[in-house]
CSV table of C-alpha atoms in Angstrom, one decimal:
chain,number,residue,atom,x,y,z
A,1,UNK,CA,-19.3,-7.7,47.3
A,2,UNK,CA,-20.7,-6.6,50.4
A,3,UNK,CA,-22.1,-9.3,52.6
A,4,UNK,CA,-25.7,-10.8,52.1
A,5,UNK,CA,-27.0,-11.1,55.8
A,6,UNK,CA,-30.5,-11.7,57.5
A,7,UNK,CA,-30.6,-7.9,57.5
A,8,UNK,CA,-30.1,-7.9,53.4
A,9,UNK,CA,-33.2,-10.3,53.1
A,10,UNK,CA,-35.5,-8.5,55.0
A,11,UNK,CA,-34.7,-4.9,53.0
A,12,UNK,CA,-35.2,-6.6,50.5
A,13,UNK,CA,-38.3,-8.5,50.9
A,14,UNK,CA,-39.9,-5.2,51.9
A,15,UNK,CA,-38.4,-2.9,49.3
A,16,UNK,CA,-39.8,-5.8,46.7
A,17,UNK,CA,-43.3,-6.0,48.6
A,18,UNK,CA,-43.4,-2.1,48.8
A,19,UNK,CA,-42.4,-1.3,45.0
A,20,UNK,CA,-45.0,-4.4,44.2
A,21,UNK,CA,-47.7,-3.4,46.4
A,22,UNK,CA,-46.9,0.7,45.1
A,23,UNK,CA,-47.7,-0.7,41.6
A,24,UNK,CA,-50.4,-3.0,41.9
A,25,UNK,CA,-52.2,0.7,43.9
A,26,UNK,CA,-51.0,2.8,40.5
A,27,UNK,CA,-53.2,0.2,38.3
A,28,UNK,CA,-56.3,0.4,40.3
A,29,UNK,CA,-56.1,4.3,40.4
A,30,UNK,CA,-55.1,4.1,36.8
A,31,UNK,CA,-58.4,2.2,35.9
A,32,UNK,CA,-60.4,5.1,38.1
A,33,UNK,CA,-58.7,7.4,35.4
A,34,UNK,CA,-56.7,9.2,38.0
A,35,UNK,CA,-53.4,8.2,36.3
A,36,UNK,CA,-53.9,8.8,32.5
A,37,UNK,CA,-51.7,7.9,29.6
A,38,UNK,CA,-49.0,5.2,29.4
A,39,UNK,CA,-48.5,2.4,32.5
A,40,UNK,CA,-45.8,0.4,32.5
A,41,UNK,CA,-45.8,-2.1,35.9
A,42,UNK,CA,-42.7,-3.6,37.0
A,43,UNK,CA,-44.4,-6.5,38.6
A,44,UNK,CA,-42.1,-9.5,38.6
A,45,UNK,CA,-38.9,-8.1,37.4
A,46,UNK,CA,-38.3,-6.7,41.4
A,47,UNK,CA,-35.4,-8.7,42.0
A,48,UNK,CA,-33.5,-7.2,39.1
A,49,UNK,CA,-33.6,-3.8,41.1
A,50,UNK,CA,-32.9,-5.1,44.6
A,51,UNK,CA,-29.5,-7.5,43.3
A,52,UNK,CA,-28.5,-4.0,41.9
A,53,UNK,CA,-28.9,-1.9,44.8
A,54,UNK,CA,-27.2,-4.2,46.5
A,55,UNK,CA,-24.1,-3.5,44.5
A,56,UNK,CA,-23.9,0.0,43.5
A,57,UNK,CA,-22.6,3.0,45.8
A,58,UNK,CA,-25.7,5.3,45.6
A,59,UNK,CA,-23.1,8.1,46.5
A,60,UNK,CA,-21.9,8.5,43.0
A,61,UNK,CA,-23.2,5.3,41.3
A,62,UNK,CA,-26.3,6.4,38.6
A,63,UNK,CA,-28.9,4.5,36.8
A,64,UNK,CA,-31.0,4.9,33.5
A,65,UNK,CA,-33.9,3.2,32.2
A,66,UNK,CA,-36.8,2.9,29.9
A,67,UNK,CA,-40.4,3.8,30.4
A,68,UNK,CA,-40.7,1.0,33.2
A,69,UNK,CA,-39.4,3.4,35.6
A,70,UNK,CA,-41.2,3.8,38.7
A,71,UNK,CA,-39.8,1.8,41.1
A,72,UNK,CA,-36.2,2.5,40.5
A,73,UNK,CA,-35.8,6.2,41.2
A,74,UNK,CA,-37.6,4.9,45.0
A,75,UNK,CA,-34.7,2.3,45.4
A,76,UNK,CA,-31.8,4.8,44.7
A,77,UNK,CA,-33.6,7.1,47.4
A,78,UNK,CA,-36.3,9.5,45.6
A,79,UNK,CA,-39.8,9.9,47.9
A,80,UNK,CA,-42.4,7.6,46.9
A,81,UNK,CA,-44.8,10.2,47.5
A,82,UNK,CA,-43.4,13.0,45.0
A,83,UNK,CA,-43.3,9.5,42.7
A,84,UNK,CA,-46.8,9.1,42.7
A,85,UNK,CA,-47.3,12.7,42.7
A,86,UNK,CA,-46.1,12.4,39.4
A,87,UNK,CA,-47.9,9.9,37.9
A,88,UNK,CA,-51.0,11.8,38.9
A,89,UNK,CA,-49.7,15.4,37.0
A,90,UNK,CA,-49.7,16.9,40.3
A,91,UNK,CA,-47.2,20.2,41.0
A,92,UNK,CA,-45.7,18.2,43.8
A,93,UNK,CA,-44.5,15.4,42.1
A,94,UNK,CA,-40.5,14.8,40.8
A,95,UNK,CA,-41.2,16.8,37.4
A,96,UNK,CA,-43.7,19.1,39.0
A,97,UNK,CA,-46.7,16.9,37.3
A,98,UNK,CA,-44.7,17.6,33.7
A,99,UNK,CA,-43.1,13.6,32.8
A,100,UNK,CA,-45.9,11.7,33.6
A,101,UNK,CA,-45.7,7.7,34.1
A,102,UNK,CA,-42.4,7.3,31.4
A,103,UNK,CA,-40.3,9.8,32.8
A,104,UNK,CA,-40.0,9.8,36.2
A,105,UNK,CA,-36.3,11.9,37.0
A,106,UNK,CA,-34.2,12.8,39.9
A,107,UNK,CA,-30.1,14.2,38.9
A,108,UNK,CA,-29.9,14.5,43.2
A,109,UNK,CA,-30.5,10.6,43.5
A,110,UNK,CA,-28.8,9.5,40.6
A,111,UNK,CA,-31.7,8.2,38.4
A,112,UNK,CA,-32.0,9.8,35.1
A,113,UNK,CA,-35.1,8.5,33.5
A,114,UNK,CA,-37.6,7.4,32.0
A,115,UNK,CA,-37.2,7.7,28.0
A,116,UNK,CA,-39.9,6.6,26.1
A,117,UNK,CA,-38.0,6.3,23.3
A,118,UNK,CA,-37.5,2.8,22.6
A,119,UNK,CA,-33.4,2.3,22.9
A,120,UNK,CA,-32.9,6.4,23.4
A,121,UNK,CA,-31.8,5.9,27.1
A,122,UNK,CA,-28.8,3.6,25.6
A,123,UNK,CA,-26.6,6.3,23.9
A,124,UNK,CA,-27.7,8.7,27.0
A,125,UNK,CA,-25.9,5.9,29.4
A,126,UNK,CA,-22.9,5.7,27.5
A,127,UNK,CA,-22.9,9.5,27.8
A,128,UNK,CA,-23.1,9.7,31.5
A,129,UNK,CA,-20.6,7.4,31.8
A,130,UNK,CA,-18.1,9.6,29.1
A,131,UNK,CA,-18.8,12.8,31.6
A,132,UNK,CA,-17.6,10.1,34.3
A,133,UNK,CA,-14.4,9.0,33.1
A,134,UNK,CA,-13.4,12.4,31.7
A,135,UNK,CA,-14.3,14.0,35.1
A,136,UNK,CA,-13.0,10.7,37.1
A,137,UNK,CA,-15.5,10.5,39.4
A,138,UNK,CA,-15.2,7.2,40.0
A,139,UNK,CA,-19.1,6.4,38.8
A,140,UNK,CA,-20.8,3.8,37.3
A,141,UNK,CA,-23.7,4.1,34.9
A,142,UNK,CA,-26.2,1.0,34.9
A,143,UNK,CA,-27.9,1.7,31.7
A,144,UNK,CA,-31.3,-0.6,31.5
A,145,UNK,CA,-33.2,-1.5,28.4
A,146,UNK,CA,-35.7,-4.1,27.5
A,147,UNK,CA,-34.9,-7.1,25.1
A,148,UNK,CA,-36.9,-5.1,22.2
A,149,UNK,CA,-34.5,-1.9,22.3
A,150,UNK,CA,-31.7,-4.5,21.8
A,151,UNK,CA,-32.6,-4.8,18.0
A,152,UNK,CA,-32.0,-0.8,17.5
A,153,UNK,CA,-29.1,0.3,15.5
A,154,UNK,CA,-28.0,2.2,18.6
A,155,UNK,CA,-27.0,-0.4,20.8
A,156,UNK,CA,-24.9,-1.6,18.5
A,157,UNK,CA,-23.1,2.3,17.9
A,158,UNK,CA,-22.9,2.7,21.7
A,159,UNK,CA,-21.3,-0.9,22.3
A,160,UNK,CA,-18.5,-0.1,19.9
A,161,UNK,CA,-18.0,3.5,21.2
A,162,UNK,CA,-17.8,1.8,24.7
A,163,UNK,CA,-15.4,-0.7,24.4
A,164,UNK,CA,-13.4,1.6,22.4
A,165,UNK,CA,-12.6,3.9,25.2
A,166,UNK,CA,-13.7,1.8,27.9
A,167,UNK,CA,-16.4,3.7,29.3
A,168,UNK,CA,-17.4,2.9,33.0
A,169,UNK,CA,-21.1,1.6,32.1
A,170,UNK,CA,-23.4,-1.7,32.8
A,171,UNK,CA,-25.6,-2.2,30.1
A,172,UNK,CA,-28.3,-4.4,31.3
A,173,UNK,CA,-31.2,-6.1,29.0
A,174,UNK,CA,-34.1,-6.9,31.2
A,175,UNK,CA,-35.7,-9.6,29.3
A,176,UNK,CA,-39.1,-10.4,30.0
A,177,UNK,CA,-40.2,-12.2,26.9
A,178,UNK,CA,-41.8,-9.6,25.3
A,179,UNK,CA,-41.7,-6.9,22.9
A,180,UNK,CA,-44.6,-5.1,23.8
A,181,UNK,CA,-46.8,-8.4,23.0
A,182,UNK,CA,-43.7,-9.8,20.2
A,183,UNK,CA,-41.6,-12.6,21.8
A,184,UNK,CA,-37.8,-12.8,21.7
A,185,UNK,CA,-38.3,-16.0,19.4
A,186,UNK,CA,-40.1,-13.5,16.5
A,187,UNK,CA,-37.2,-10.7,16.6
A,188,UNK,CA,-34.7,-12.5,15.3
A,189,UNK,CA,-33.1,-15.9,14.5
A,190,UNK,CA,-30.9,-16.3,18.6
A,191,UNK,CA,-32.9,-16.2,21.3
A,192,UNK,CA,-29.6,-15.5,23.6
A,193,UNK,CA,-29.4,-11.5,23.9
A,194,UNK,CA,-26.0,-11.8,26.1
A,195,UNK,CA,-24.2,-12.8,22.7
A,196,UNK,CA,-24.8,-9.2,21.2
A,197,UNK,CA,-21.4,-8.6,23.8
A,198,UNK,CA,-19.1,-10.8,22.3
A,199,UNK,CA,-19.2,-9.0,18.9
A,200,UNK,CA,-17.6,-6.6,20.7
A,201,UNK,CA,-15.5,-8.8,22.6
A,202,UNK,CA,-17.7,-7.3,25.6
A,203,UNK,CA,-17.9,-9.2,28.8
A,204,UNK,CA,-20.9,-10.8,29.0
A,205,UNK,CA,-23.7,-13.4,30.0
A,206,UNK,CA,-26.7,-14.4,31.4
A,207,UNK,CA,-27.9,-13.6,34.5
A,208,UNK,CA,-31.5,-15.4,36.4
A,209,UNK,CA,-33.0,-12.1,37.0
A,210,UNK,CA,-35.9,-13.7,39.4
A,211,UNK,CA,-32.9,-13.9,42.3
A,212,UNK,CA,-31.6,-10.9,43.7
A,213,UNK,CA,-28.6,-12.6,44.7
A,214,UNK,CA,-27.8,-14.0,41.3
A,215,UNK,CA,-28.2,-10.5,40.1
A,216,UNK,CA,-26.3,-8.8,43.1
A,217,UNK,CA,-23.3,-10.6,42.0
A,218,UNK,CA,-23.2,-10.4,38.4
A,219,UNK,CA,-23.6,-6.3,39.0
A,220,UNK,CA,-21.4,-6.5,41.5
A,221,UNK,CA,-18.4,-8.4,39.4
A,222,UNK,CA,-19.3,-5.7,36.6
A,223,UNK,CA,-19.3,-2.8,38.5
A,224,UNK,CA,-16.0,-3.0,40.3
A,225,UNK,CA,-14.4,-3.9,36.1
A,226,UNK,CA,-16.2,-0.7,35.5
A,227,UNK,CA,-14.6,1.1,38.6
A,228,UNK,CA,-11.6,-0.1,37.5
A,229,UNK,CA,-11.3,1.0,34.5
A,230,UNK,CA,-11.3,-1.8,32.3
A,231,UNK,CA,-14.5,-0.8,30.2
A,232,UNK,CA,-18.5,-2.0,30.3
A,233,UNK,CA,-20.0,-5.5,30.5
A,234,UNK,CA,-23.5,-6.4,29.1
A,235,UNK,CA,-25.6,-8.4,31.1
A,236,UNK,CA,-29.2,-9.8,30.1
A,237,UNK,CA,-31.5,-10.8,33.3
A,238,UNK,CA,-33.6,-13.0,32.4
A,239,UNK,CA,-36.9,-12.1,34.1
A,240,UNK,CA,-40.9,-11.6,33.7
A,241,UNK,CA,-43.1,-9.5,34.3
A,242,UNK,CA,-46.7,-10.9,35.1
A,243,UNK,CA,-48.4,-7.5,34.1
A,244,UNK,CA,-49.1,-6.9,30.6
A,245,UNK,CA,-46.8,-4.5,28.3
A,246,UNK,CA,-49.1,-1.3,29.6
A,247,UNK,CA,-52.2,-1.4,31.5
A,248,UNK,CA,-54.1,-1.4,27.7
A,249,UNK,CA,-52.4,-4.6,26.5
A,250,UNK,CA,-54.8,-7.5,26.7
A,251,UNK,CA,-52.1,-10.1,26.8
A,252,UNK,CA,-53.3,-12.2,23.9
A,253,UNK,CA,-49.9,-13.5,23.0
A,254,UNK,CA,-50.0,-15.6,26.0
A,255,UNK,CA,-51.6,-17.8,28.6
A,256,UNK,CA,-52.5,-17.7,32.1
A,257,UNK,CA,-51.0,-21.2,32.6
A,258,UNK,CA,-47.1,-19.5,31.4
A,259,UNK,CA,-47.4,-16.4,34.3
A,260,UNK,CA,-48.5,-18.7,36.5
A,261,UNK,CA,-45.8,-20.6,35.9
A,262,UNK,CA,-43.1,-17.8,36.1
A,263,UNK,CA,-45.5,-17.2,39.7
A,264,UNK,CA,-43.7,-20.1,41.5
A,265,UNK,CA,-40.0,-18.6,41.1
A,266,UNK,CA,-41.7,-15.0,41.9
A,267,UNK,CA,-38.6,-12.8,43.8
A,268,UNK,CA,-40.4,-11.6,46.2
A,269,UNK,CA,-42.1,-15.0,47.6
A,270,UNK,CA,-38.1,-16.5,46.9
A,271,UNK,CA,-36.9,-14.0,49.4
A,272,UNK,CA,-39.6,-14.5,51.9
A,273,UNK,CA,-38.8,-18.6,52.3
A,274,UNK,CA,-35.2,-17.9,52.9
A,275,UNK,CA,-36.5,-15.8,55.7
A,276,UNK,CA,-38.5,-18.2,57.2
A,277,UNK,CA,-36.6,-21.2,56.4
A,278,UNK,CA,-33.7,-19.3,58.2
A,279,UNK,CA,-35.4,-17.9,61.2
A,280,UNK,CA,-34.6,-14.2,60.0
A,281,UNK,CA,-38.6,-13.4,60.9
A,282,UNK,CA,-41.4,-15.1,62.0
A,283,UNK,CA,-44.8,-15.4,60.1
A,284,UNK,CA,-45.8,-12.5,62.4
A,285,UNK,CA,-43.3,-10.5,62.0
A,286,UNK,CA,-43.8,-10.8,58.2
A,287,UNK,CA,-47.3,-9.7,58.4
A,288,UNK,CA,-45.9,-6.6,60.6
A,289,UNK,CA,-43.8,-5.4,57.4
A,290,UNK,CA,-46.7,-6.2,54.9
A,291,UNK,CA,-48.9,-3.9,57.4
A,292,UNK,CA,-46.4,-1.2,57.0
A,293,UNK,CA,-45.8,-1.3,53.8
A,294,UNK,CA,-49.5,-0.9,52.8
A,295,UNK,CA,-49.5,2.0,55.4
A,296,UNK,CA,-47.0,3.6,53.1
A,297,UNK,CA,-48.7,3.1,49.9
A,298,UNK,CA,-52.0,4.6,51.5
A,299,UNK,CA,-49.4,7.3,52.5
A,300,UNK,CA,-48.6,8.0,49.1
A,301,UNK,CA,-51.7,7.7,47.5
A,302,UNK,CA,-53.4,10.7,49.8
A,303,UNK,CA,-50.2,12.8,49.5
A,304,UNK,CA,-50.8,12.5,45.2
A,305,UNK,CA,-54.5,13.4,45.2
A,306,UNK,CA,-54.5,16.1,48.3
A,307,UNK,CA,-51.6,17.5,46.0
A,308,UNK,CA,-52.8,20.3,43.5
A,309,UNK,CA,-52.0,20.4,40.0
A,310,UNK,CA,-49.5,22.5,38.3
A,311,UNK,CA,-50.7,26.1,37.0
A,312,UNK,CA,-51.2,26.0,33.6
A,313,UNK,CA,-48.8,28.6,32.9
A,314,UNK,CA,-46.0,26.5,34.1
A,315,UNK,CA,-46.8,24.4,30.7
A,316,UNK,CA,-45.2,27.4,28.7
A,317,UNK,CA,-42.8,28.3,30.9
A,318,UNK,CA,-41.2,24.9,30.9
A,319,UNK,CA,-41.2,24.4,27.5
A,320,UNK,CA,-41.1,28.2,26.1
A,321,UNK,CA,-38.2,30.9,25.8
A,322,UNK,CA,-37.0,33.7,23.9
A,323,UNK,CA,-34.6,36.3,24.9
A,324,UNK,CA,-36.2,39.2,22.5
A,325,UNK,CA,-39.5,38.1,23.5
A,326,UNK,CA,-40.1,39.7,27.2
A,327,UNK,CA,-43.7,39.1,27.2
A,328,UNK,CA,-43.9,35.8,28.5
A,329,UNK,CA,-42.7,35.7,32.5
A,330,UNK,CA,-40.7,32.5,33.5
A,331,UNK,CA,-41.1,31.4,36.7
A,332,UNK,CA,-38.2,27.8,36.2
């Protein structure tokens, strides 16, 4: 794995604080009713993404999620601003204003959703990963689901298809407790997601998904297995995520004492004492990186709502054709 230096620490306590402070501006916009729909915050499940970048080659390396998808396609090197263009429906953002919050997409960085489907984006990642080792590219698919997709029936029809032929894929459980508002201990009788694997006699394990370096080198072992052709590896990070399932959920299935908790191992706050505790920054230095990342976030917040909105004809055109029916000009 690539070395971990004062340089990795501070990219990644501003990409953390940046994707954090991106979100935390998406739920108060959301609330004005500038967002609408679905909203799915990432908070606290940061260092999942930065241990992963960390690993992957972004040259040929992709990624596939879930509906907790907005920070992700920013890591792998999409423009925050067409991000939040998108969450607002405006023309300018990565669908032209046409996904919406779940399904944020970019095939030029690598990052192919956002599926709202719960456990639809597994089969998809297996896929990718089939194109990969048929076309030898040399790629490796991180395919990300949430610890309630890993009761569908479809996990367990891609993990067989995947060890069979030894596809070149990651499949990575982010488990933070919840089912939309169901914990792990409710869905069935192990609590240990990680042991779906050895069913399949699939590498696997557990992985502390609040440190970015405990994460960085469990993907990084299971990417270069992948690489080398000797077929996936299931990992489960064990993580949290201090915002509710959606902006709607009203978090009655737990208390304020548990996230608080979870609070005091938060990645981002992890990554900042190892900067100080090393002399990587000073205090003021830190504060110079906070003032630029909330410089960016204003940056992307007036780029979404000086945007304009898609015409409405691009509604049909995306969704609408018929080569016997010339009537109806296409402009995609």
């Amino acid at each position: 794995m690539q070395e971990i230096t004062k340089e990795t620490y501070l990219d990644w306590y501003e990409n953390m604080f940046f994707w954090r402070k991106f979100e935390d501006k998406l739920a108060a916009v959301y609330i004005q009713q500038k967002v609408r729909g679905f909203l799915h915050l990432y908070n606290g499940q940061e260092a999942v993404l930065a241990g992963a970048l960390h690993a992957m080659d972004l040259s040929k390396d992709k990624m596939i999620t879930a509906y907790r998808n907005h920070v992700q396609p920013i890591g792998m090197g999409v423009d925050p601003r067409r991000v939040m263009a998108e969450l607002y429906g405006k023309a300018t953002g990565t669908s032209q204003g046409l996904g919406g919050s779940m399904h944020i997409f970019s095939k030029e960085h690598g990052f192919y959703g956002g599926h709202g489907i719960v456990g639809g984006q597994i089969p998809l990642g297996a896929g990718m990963a089939f194109g990969d080792k048929y076309n030898e590219t040399g790629a490796v698919t991180l395919c990300y689901f949430g610890d309630g997709a890993a009761r569908q029936g479809s996990l367990h029809e891609t993990f067989n298809m995947a060890m069979t032929w030894k596809l070149p894929v990651v499949f990575v459980c982010e488990n933070n407790g919840y089912a939309m508002g169901t914990s792990v201990e409710r869905t069935a009788n192990h609590t240990d997601i990680w042991k779906l694997g050895l069913g399949y006699e699939m590498p696997c394990g557990p992985v502390d998904g609040m440190n970015p370096i405990k994460v960085a080198e469990a993907f990084d072992e299971a990417i270069q297995r992948a690489r080398r052709g000797d077929g996936p590896t299931f990992l489960e990070m064990k993580t949290y995520r201090y915002r509710g399932h959606s902006m709607s959920d009203a978090q009655h299935y737990r208390t304020k004492d548990e996230v608080k908790e979870y609070q005091k191992i938060d990645p981002i706050t992890q990554v900042k004492n190892v900067i100080l505790e090393n002399g990587y920054a000073s205090e003021e230095d830190i504060k110079e990186i906070d003032k630029r990342v909330k410089g960016l976030v204003a940056e992307c917040e007036k780029f979404a709502e000086e945007s304009p909105f898609p015409e409405k004809s691009l509604m049909y055109d995306a969704v609408y054709e018929q080569e016997d029916y010339p009537f109806l000009e296409h402009k995609l």
